[in-house]
Amino acid sequence: MTNIEEAKERLIDQYRRRGYVSDEKAFEAFMQVPREYFIPENQNTSSAYLDHPLPLMNTGQTISAPHMTVMILDYLELEPGQKILEIGAGSGYQAALIAAIVGSDKDNQGHVYSIEIVPELVEYAIKNLKKAGYNELVTVIEGDGTLGYVEKAPYDKIIITAAGPTVPPPLIEQLKVQGSLVIPLGRPGLWQQMTRFRKKNESELVEEKLSSVAFVPLKGKYGT
Ligand code: SAH
């Protein structure tokens, strides 16, 4: 085993012991995707597998800590073949992890659409995804993600990787019935509540509180 594989296994053991994640597919995706390809060039490869967030270029944004990114896979209840919308591509790492699951069946390949509002991060995410070999499973789009991406709607799952005050209404519209949307709900500052909304029918959402999290603010029309 390489040092990187060992470091990943160590983190996975920890997440299992702490009961952070229960979906084995999430661990497989974590083993598969090279996080070291998504971190700033001035960071050492080994820092990719320390369990903390890292800066995204000099934009003031951050790439979430590994445990958070793997927990998000669990929250999304992903299956091969699903179509996913992510708001906040950042480095592209979360999108690659999701793609590793939804794109894992060659006969039924899903896709990830990821919207990013900061133009230089759009380019950064595209470059990183290409380097890691996930560019065919992930499409990065520049724009305000709170408006969604109606061109490819409806989505099986929607993940917002920045903290917002409420669920942006266009995203609810663009979610399939029986689909779910995960968002860190709350004011920017220290903690928000990761929350999952399941769309029971066209007019009813079922809300489930998941964990306390700390994300950068969601910008845009329905952001903070
Ligand atoms: N998922 C990313 C980390 C996200 S950090 C990763 O794996 O690296 C949050 C990201 O959301 C930042 O890149 C920020 O620029 C972006 N963001 C904030 N508001 C947004 C909006 N309204 N639309 C699209 N992206 C947004």
PDB file of C-alpha atoms and ligand atoms in Angstrom:
ATOM      1  CA  MET A   1       0.000   0.000   0.000  1.00  0.00           C
ATOM      2  CA  THR A   2       1.199   3.516  -0.724  1.00  0.00           C
ATOM      3  CA  ASN A   3       1.380   6.226   1.924  1.00  0.00           C
ATOM      4  CA  ILE A   4      -1.659   7.882   0.408  1.00  0.00           C
ATOM      5  CA  GLU A   5      -3.733   4.699   0.525  1.00  0.00           C
ATOM      6  CA  GLU A   6      -2.679   4.179   4.131  1.00  0.00           C
ATOM      7  CA  ALA A   7      -3.630   7.722   5.063  1.00  0.00           C
ATOM      8  CA  LYS A   8      -7.031   7.270   3.402  1.00  0.00           C
ATOM      9  CA  GLU A   9      -7.643   3.935   5.166  1.00  0.00           C
ATOM     10  CA  ARG A  10      -6.791   5.558   8.494  1.00  0.00           C
ATOM     11  CA  LEU A  11      -9.379   8.259   7.938  1.00  0.00           C
ATOM     12  CA  ILE A  12     -11.993   5.716   6.844  1.00  0.00           C
ATOM     13  CA  ASP A  13     -11.363   3.623   9.994  1.00  0.00           C
ATOM     14  CA  GLN A  14     -11.917   6.741  12.055  1.00  0.00           C
ATOM     15  CA  TYR A  15     -15.171   7.632  10.266  1.00  0.00           C
ATOM     16  CA  ARG A  16     -16.458   4.075  10.717  1.00  0.00           C
ATOM     17  CA  ARG A  17     -15.605   4.081  14.454  1.00  0.00           C
ATOM     18  CA  ARG A  18     -17.303   7.434  14.950  1.00  0.00           C
ATOM     19  CA  GLY A  19     -20.336   6.330  12.950  1.00  0.00           C
ATOM     20  CA  TYR A  20     -19.965   9.282  10.553  1.00  0.00           C
ATOM     21  CA  VAL A  21     -20.718   7.302   7.416  1.00  0.00           C
ATOM     22  CA  SER A  22     -22.586   4.072   6.747  1.00  0.00           C
ATOM     23  CA  ASP A  23     -22.628   3.838   2.938  1.00  0.00           C
ATOM     24  CA  GLU A  24     -19.777   1.635   1.704  1.00  0.00           C
ATOM     25  CA  LYS A  25     -20.019   3.333  -1.687  1.00  0.00           C
ATOM     26  CA  ALA A  26     -18.907   6.557   0.001  1.00  0.00           C
ATOM     27  CA  PHE A  27     -15.706   4.889   1.240  1.00  0.00           C
ATOM     28  CA  GLU A  28     -15.017   3.374  -2.164  1.00  0.00           C
ATOM     29  CA  ALA A  29     -15.365   6.793  -3.790  1.00  0.00           C
ATOM     30  CA  PHE A  30     -13.029   8.309  -1.181  1.00  0.00           C
ATOM     31  CA  MET A  31     -10.406   5.638  -1.933  1.00  0.00           C
ATOM     32  CA  GLN A  32     -10.789   6.211  -5.668  1.00  0.00           C
ATOM     33  CA  VAL A  33     -10.628  10.017  -6.048  1.00  0.00           C
ATOM     34  CA  PRO A  34      -7.192  11.649  -5.578  1.00  0.00           C
ATOM     35  CA  ARG A  35      -7.908  14.612  -3.245  1.00  0.00           C
ATOM     36  CA  GLU A  36      -4.287  15.682  -3.741  1.00  0.00           C
ATOM     37  CA  TYR A  37      -5.248  16.774  -7.294  1.00  0.00           C
ATOM     38  CA  PHE A  38      -7.780  19.261  -5.932  1.00  0.00           C
ATOM     39  CA  ILE A  39      -5.717  21.117  -3.339  1.00  0.00           C
ATOM     40  CA  PRO A  40      -3.604  24.238  -3.959  1.00  0.00           C
ATOM     41  CA  GLU A  41      -0.273  23.599  -5.669  1.00  0.00           C
ATOM     42  CA  ASN A  42       1.672  25.108  -2.786  1.00  0.00           C
ATOM     43  CA  GLN A  43       0.278  22.455  -0.404  1.00  0.00           C
ATOM     44  CA  ASN A  44       2.102  19.231   0.199  1.00  0.00           C
ATOM     45  CA  THR A  45       0.404  16.037  -1.114  1.00  0.00           C
ATOM     46  CA  SER A  46       0.281  14.641   2.408  1.00  0.00           C
ATOM     47  CA  SER A  47      -1.794  17.609   3.606  1.00  0.00           C
ATOM     48  CA  ALA A  48      -4.594  16.326   1.330  1.00  0.00           C
ATOM     49  CA  TYR A  49      -5.296  13.607   3.902  1.00  0.00           C
ATOM     50  CA  LEU A  50      -5.213  15.634   7.085  1.00  0.00           C
ATOM     51  CA  ASP A  51      -8.795  16.002   8.203  1.00  0.00           C
ATOM     52  CA  HIS A  52      -9.243  19.731   7.780  1.00  0.00           C
ATOM     53  CA  PRO A  53     -10.499  22.238   5.194  1.00  0.00           C
ATOM     54  CA  LEU A  54      -8.019  23.835   2.758  1.00  0.00           C
ATOM     55  CA  PRO A  55      -8.098  27.217   0.992  1.00  0.00           C
ATOM     56  CA  LEU A  56      -9.393  27.507  -2.577  1.00  0.00           C
ATOM     57  CA  MET A  57      -6.790  29.630  -4.356  1.00  0.00           C
ATOM     58  CA  ASN A  58      -6.941  33.121  -2.804  1.00  0.00           C
ATOM     59  CA  THR A  59     -10.703  33.494  -3.078  1.00  0.00           C
ATOM     60  CA  GLY A  60     -11.517  33.197   0.646  1.00  0.00           C
ATOM     61  CA  GLN A  61     -13.459  29.996  -0.143  1.00  0.00           C
ATOM     62  CA  THR A  62     -12.522  26.591   1.222  1.00  0.00           C
ATOM     63  CA  ILE A  63     -12.532  22.965   0.159  1.00  0.00           C
ATOM     64  CA  SER A  64     -14.339  21.109   2.957  1.00  0.00           C
ATOM     65  CA  ALA A  65     -12.554  18.693   5.291  1.00  0.00           C
ATOM     66  CA  PRO A  66     -12.501  15.064   4.069  1.00  0.00           C
ATOM     67  CA  HIS A  67     -14.965  13.843   6.726  1.00  0.00           C
ATOM     68  CA  MET A  68     -17.537  16.433   5.589  1.00  0.00           C
ATOM     69  CA  THR A  69     -17.206  15.499   1.926  1.00  0.00           C
ATOM     70  CA  VAL A  70     -17.694  11.798   2.700  1.00  0.00           C
ATOM     71  CA  MET A  71     -20.647  12.514   5.019  1.00  0.00           C
ATOM     72  CA  ILE A  72     -22.273  14.459   2.181  1.00  0.00           C
ATOM     73  CA  LEU A  73     -22.074  11.322   0.000  1.00  0.00           C
ATOM     74  CA  ASP A  74     -23.915   9.450   2.744  1.00  0.00           C
ATOM     75  CA  TYR A  75     -26.557  12.183   3.126  1.00  0.00           C
ATOM     76  CA  LEU A  76     -27.264  12.148  -0.603  1.00  0.00           C
ATOM     77  CA  GLU A  77     -28.035   8.382  -0.687  1.00  0.00           C
ATOM     78  CA  LEU A  78     -26.413   8.117  -4.093  1.00  0.00           C
ATOM     79  CA  GLU A  79     -26.966   5.309  -6.609  1.00  0.00           C
ATOM     80  CA  PRO A  80     -25.331   4.638  -9.970  1.00  0.00           C
ATOM     81  CA  GLY A  81     -27.203   6.339 -12.817  1.00  0.00           C
ATOM     82  CA  GLN A  82     -28.475   9.343 -10.839  1.00  0.00           C
ATOM     83  CA  LYS A  83     -28.389  12.920 -12.129  1.00  0.00           C
ATOM     84  CA  ILE A  84     -27.039  15.327  -9.525  1.00  0.00           C
ATOM     85  CA  LEU A  85     -26.887  19.109  -9.230  1.00  0.00           C
ATOM     86  CA  GLU A  86     -24.198  20.666  -7.028  1.00  0.00           C
ATOM     87  CA  ILE A  87     -24.146  24.346  -6.080  1.00  0.00           C
ATOM     88  CA  GLY A  88     -20.565  25.499  -5.391  1.00  0.00           C
ATOM     89  CA  ALA A  89     -18.034  23.533  -7.475  1.00  0.00           C
ATOM     90  CA  GLY A  90     -15.042  25.115  -5.705  1.00  0.00           C
ATOM     91  CA  SER A  91     -12.141  22.754  -6.372  1.00  0.00           C
ATOM     92  CA  GLY A  92     -14.337  20.134  -8.052  1.00  0.00           C
ATOM     93  CA  TYR A  93     -13.457  17.520  -5.414  1.00  0.00           C
ATOM     94  CA  GLN A  94     -16.965  16.939  -4.037  1.00  0.00           C
ATOM     95  CA  ALA A  95     -18.311  16.675  -7.583  1.00  0.00           C
ATOM     96  CA  ALA A  96     -15.649  14.058  -8.420  1.00  0.00           C
ATOM     97  CA  LEU A  97     -16.581  12.001  -5.337  1.00  0.00           C
ATOM     98  CA  ILE A  98     -20.257  12.099  -6.332  1.00  0.00           C
ATOM     99  CA  ALA A  99     -19.337  11.206  -9.929  1.00  0.00           C
ATOM    100  CA  ALA A 100     -17.333   8.205  -8.708  1.00  0.00           C
ATOM    101  CA  ILE A 101     -20.618   6.763  -7.369  1.00  0.00           C
ATOM    102  CA  VAL A 102     -23.250   7.880  -9.898  1.00  0.00           C
ATOM    103  CA  GLY A 103     -20.919   7.118 -12.820  1.00  0.00           C
ATOM    104  CA  SER A 104     -19.703   3.737 -11.583  1.00  0.00           C
ATOM    105  CA  ASP A 105     -22.015   1.607 -13.762  1.00  0.00           C
ATOM    106  CA  LYS A 106     -20.865   1.729 -17.372  1.00  0.00           C
ATOM    107  CA  ASP A 107     -24.322   0.658 -18.634  1.00  0.00           C
ATOM    108  CA  ASN A 108     -26.198   3.212 -16.573  1.00  0.00           C
ATOM    109  CA  GLN A 109     -23.970   6.230 -16.120  1.00  0.00           C
ATOM    110  CA  GLY A 110     -25.221   9.185 -14.130  1.00  0.00           C
ATOM    111  CA  HIS A 111     -23.896  12.740 -14.337  1.00  0.00           C
ATOM    112  CA  VAL A 112     -23.027  15.673 -12.083  1.00  0.00           C
ATOM    113  CA  TYR A 113     -23.808  19.280 -13.024  1.00  0.00           C
ATOM    114  CA  SER A 114     -21.933  21.680 -10.769  1.00  0.00           C
ATOM    115  CA  ILE A 115     -22.502  25.441 -10.720  1.00  0.00           C
ATOM    116  CA  GLU A 116     -19.842  27.887  -9.521  1.00  0.00           C
ATOM    117  CA  ILE A 117     -20.237  31.648  -9.169  1.00  0.00           C
ATOM    118  CA  VAL A 118     -16.523  32.643  -9.023  1.00  0.00           C
ATOM    119  CA  PRO A 119     -15.124  32.531 -12.600  1.00  0.00           C
ATOM    120  CA  GLU A 120     -11.559  31.627 -11.610  1.00  0.00           C
ATOM    121  CA  LEU A 121     -12.888  28.677  -9.583  1.00  0.00           C
ATOM    122  CA  VAL A 122     -14.860  27.455 -12.602  1.00  0.00           C
ATOM    123  CA  GLU A 123     -11.585  27.154 -14.493  1.00  0.00           C
ATOM    124  CA  TYR A 124      -9.830  25.650 -11.481  1.00  0.00           C
ATOM    125  CA  ALA A 125     -12.526  22.973 -11.000  1.00  0.00           C
ATOM    126  CA  ILE A 126     -12.489  22.066 -14.708  1.00  0.00           C
ATOM    127  CA  LYS A 127      -8.695  21.742 -14.681  1.00  0.00           C
ATOM    128  CA  ASN A 128      -8.670  19.588 -11.527  1.00  0.00           C
ATOM    129  CA  LEU A 129     -11.481  17.308 -12.734  1.00  0.00           C
ATOM    130  CA  LYS A 130      -9.642  16.729 -15.981  1.00  0.00           C
ATOM    131  CA  LYS A 131      -6.397  15.896 -14.192  1.00  0.00           C
ATOM    132  CA  ALA A 132      -8.225  13.403 -11.972  1.00  0.00           C
ATOM    133  CA  GLY A 133     -10.101  11.863 -14.933  1.00  0.00           C
ATOM    134  CA  TYR A 134     -13.659  12.878 -13.993  1.00  0.00           C
ATOM    135  CA  ASN A 135     -14.280  15.503 -16.683  1.00  0.00           C
ATOM    136  CA  GLU A 136     -16.665  13.287 -18.655  1.00  0.00           C
ATOM    137  CA  LEU A 137     -18.890  12.668 -15.662  1.00  0.00           C
ATOM    138  CA  VAL A 138     -18.972  16.251 -14.363  1.00  0.00           C
ATOM    139  CA  THR A 139     -20.051  19.428 -16.171  1.00  0.00           C
ATOM    140  CA  VAL A 140     -19.027  22.684 -14.458  1.00  0.00           C
ATOM    141  CA  ILE A 141     -21.203  25.697 -15.226  1.00  0.00           C
ATOM    142  CA  GLU A 142     -20.496  29.327 -14.382  1.00  0.00           C
ATOM    143  CA  GLY A 143     -23.412  31.149 -12.786  1.00  0.00           C
ATOM    144  CA  ASP A 144     -25.632  31.758  -9.758  1.00  0.00           C
ATOM    145  CA  GLY A 145     -26.477  28.287  -8.480  1.00  0.00           C
ATOM    146  CA  THR A 146     -29.425  29.522  -6.407  1.00  0.00           C
ATOM    147  CA  LEU A 147     -31.270  29.723  -9.734  1.00  0.00           C
ATOM    148  CA  GLY A 148     -30.410  26.096 -10.470  1.00  0.00           C
ATOM    149  CA  TYR A 149     -29.705  24.771 -13.952  1.00  0.00           C
ATOM    150  CA  VAL A 150     -33.031  24.322 -15.635  1.00  0.00           C
ATOM    151  CA  GLU A 151     -31.506  22.966 -18.869  1.00  0.00           C
ATOM    152  CA  LYS A 152     -30.892  19.536 -17.314  1.00  0.00           C
ATOM    153  CA  ALA A 153     -33.648  19.472 -14.658  1.00  0.00           C
ATOM    154  CA  PRO A 154     -35.164  17.564 -12.919  1.00  0.00           C
ATOM    155  CA  TYR A 155     -32.437  16.138 -10.662  1.00  0.00           C
ATOM    156  CA  ASP A 156     -32.445  13.070  -8.428  1.00  0.00           C
ATOM    157  CA  LYS A 157     -30.418  14.893  -5.777  1.00  0.00           C
ATOM    158  CA  ILE A 158     -29.262  18.466  -5.171  1.00  0.00           C
ATOM    159  CA  ILE A 159     -26.392  19.459  -2.865  1.00  0.00           C
ATOM    160  CA  ILE A 160     -25.597  23.016  -1.843  1.00  0.00           C
ATOM    161  CA  THR A 161     -22.036  23.310  -0.533  1.00  0.00           C
ATOM    162  CA  ALA A 162     -22.390  26.854   0.865  1.00  0.00           C
ATOM    163  CA  ALA A 163     -24.542  28.064   3.770  1.00  0.00           C
ATOM    164  CA  GLY A 164     -27.846  29.734   2.939  1.00  0.00           C
ATOM    165  CA  PRO A 165     -30.775  31.175   4.933  1.00  0.00           C
ATOM    166  CA  THR A 166     -33.472  29.146   3.126  1.00  0.00           C
ATOM    167  CA  VAL A 167     -33.821  26.639   0.317  1.00  0.00           C
ATOM    168  CA  PRO A 168     -33.756  28.574  -2.984  1.00  0.00           C
ATOM    169  CA  PRO A 169     -37.230  28.022  -4.562  1.00  0.00           C
ATOM    170  CA  PRO A 170     -35.907  27.250  -8.095  1.00  0.00           C
ATOM    171  CA  LEU A 171     -33.980  24.302  -6.660  1.00  0.00           C
ATOM    172  CA  ILE A 172     -37.138  22.766  -5.181  1.00  0.00           C
ATOM    173  CA  GLU A 173     -38.803  23.075  -8.573  1.00  0.00           C
ATOM    174  CA  GLN A 174     -35.848  21.397 -10.279  1.00  0.00           C
ATOM    175  CA  LEU A 175     -35.852  18.415  -7.898  1.00  0.00           C
ATOM    176  CA  LYS A 176     -37.621  15.161  -8.883  1.00  0.00           C
ATOM    177  CA  VAL A 177     -40.510  13.938  -6.750  1.00  0.00           C
ATOM    178  CA  GLN A 178     -38.955  11.446  -4.270  1.00  0.00           C
ATOM    179  CA  GLY A 179     -35.630  13.229  -4.749  1.00  0.00           C
ATOM    180  CA  SER A 180     -33.786  15.015  -1.959  1.00  0.00           C
ATOM    181  CA  LEU A 181     -31.864  18.225  -1.453  1.00  0.00           C
ATOM    182  CA  VAL A 182     -29.136  18.748   1.155  1.00  0.00           C
ATOM    183  CA  ILE A 183     -28.180  22.242   2.366  1.00  0.00           C
ATOM    184  CA  PRO A 184     -26.305  23.807   5.311  1.00  0.00           C
ATOM    185  CA  LEU A 185     -29.110  26.040   6.585  1.00  0.00           C
ATOM    186  CA  GLY A 186     -28.369  29.090   8.662  1.00  0.00           C
ATOM    187  CA  ARG A 187     -26.578  32.368   8.906  1.00  0.00           C
ATOM    188  CA  PRO A 188     -22.917  32.580   7.971  1.00  0.00           C
ATOM    189  CA  GLY A 189     -20.708  32.615  11.019  1.00  0.00           C
ATOM    190  CA  LEU A 190     -19.733  29.573  12.935  1.00  0.00           C
ATOM    191  CA  TRP A 191     -22.355  26.834  12.687  1.00  0.00           C
ATOM    192  CA  GLN A 192     -25.223  25.900  10.462  1.00  0.00           C
ATOM    193  CA  GLN A 193     -27.570  22.926  10.444  1.00  0.00           C
ATOM    194  CA  MET A 194     -27.049  20.463   7.618  1.00  0.00           C
ATOM    195  CA  THR A 195     -30.594  19.677   6.552  1.00  0.00           C
ATOM    196  CA  ARG A 196     -32.141  17.211   4.092  1.00  0.00           C
ATOM    197  CA  PHE A 197     -35.418  17.955   2.329  1.00  0.00           C
ATOM    198  CA  ARG A 198     -37.241  15.117   0.625  1.00  0.00           C
ATOM    199  CA  LYS A 199     -39.756  16.086  -2.052  1.00  0.00           C
ATOM    200  CA  LYS A 200     -42.800  13.967  -1.198  1.00  0.00           C
ATOM    201  CA  ASN A 201     -44.932  15.380  -3.975  1.00  0.00           C
ATOM    202  CA  GLU A 202     -45.107  18.611  -5.994  1.00  0.00           C
ATOM    203  CA  SER A 203     -46.153  20.634  -2.952  1.00  0.00           C
ATOM    204  CA  GLU A 204     -44.755  18.829   0.085  1.00  0.00           C
ATOM    205  CA  LEU A 205     -41.212  18.698   1.500  1.00  0.00           C
ATOM    206  CA  VAL A 206     -40.177  16.556   4.442  1.00  0.00           C
ATOM    207  CA  GLU A 207     -37.384  18.113   6.505  1.00  0.00           C
ATOM    208  CA  GLU A 208     -34.725  16.172   8.393  1.00  0.00           C
ATOM    209  CA  LYS A 209     -31.951  17.731  10.485  1.00  0.00           C
ATOM    210  CA  LEU A 210     -28.585  16.033  10.022  1.00  0.00           C
ATOM    211  CA  SER A 211     -25.535  17.599  11.712  1.00  0.00           C
ATOM    212  CA  SER A 212     -23.947  20.887  12.742  1.00  0.00           C
ATOM    213  CA  VAL A 213     -21.574  22.164  10.090  1.00  0.00           C
ATOM    214  CA  ALA A 214     -19.546  25.253   9.146  1.00  0.00           C
ATOM    215  CA  PHE A 215     -19.666  26.398   5.517  1.00  0.00           C
ATOM    216  CA  VAL A 216     -18.807  29.590   3.614  1.00  0.00           C
ATOM    217  CA  PRO A 217     -21.813  31.793   2.717  1.00  0.00           C
ATOM    218  CA  LEU A 218     -24.065  31.083  -0.251  1.00  0.00           C
ATOM    219  CA  LYS A 219     -24.109  34.090  -2.574  1.00  0.00           C
ATOM    220  CA  GLY A 220     -26.566  34.930  -5.341  1.00  0.00           C
ATOM    221  CA  LYS A 221     -30.243  35.843  -5.620  1.00  0.00           C
ATOM    222  CA  TYR A 222     -31.471  33.479  -2.862  1.00  0.00           C
ATOM    223  CA  GLY A 223     -28.230  33.484  -0.843  1.00  0.00           C
ATOM    224  CA  THR A 224     -27.273  35.404   2.295  1.00  0.00           C
TER     225      THR A 224
HETATM  226  N1  SAH B   1     -17.738  21.747  -3.124  1.00  0.00           N
HETATM  227  C1  SAH B   1     -16.483  22.472  -3.111  1.00  0.00           C
HETATM  228  C2  SAH B   1     -16.310  23.382  -1.914  1.00  0.00           C
HETATM  229  C3  SAH B   1     -17.337  24.411  -1.849  1.00  0.00           C
HETATM  230  S1  SAH B   1     -16.911  25.937  -1.048  1.00  0.00           S
HETATM  231  C4  SAH B   1     -15.289  21.536  -3.193  1.00  0.00           C
HETATM  232  O1  SAH B   1     -15.472  20.320  -3.197  1.00  0.00           O
HETATM  233  O2  SAH B   1     -14.174  22.046  -3.278  1.00  0.00           O
HETATM  234  C5  SAH B   1     -18.355  26.807  -1.582  1.00  0.00           C
HETATM  235  C6  SAH B   1     -18.324  27.223  -3.030  1.00  0.00           C
HETATM  236  O3  SAH B   1     -19.612  27.752  -3.337  1.00  0.00           O
HETATM  237  C7  SAH B   1     -17.328  28.334  -3.338  1.00  0.00           C
HETATM  238  O4  SAH B   1     -16.520  27.952  -4.397  1.00  0.00           O
HETATM  239  C8  SAH B   1     -18.211  29.525  -3.705  1.00  0.00           C
HETATM  240  O5  SAH B   1     -17.619  30.375  -4.670  1.00  0.00           O
HETATM  241  C9  SAH B   1     -19.439  28.819  -4.243  1.00  0.00           C
HETATM  242  N2  SAH B   1     -20.702  29.583  -4.244  1.00  0.00           N
HETATM  243  C10 SAH B   1     -21.198  30.403  -3.299  1.00  0.00           C
HETATM  244  N3  SAH B   1     -22.403  30.884  -3.655  1.00  0.00           N
HETATM  245  C11 SAH B   1     -22.681  30.357  -4.888  1.00  0.00           C
HETATM  246  C12 SAH B   1     -23.786  30.482  -5.798  1.00  0.00           C
HETATM  247  N4  SAH B   1     -24.850  31.246  -5.539  1.00  0.00           N
HETATM  248  N5  SAH B   1     -23.729  29.797  -6.952  1.00  0.00           N
HETATM  249  C13 SAH B   1     -22.662  28.993  -7.257  1.00  0.00           C
HETATM  250  N6  SAH B   1     -21.593  28.846  -6.434  1.00  0.00           N
HETATM  251  C14 SAH B   1     -21.600  29.524  -5.269  1.00  0.00           C
END
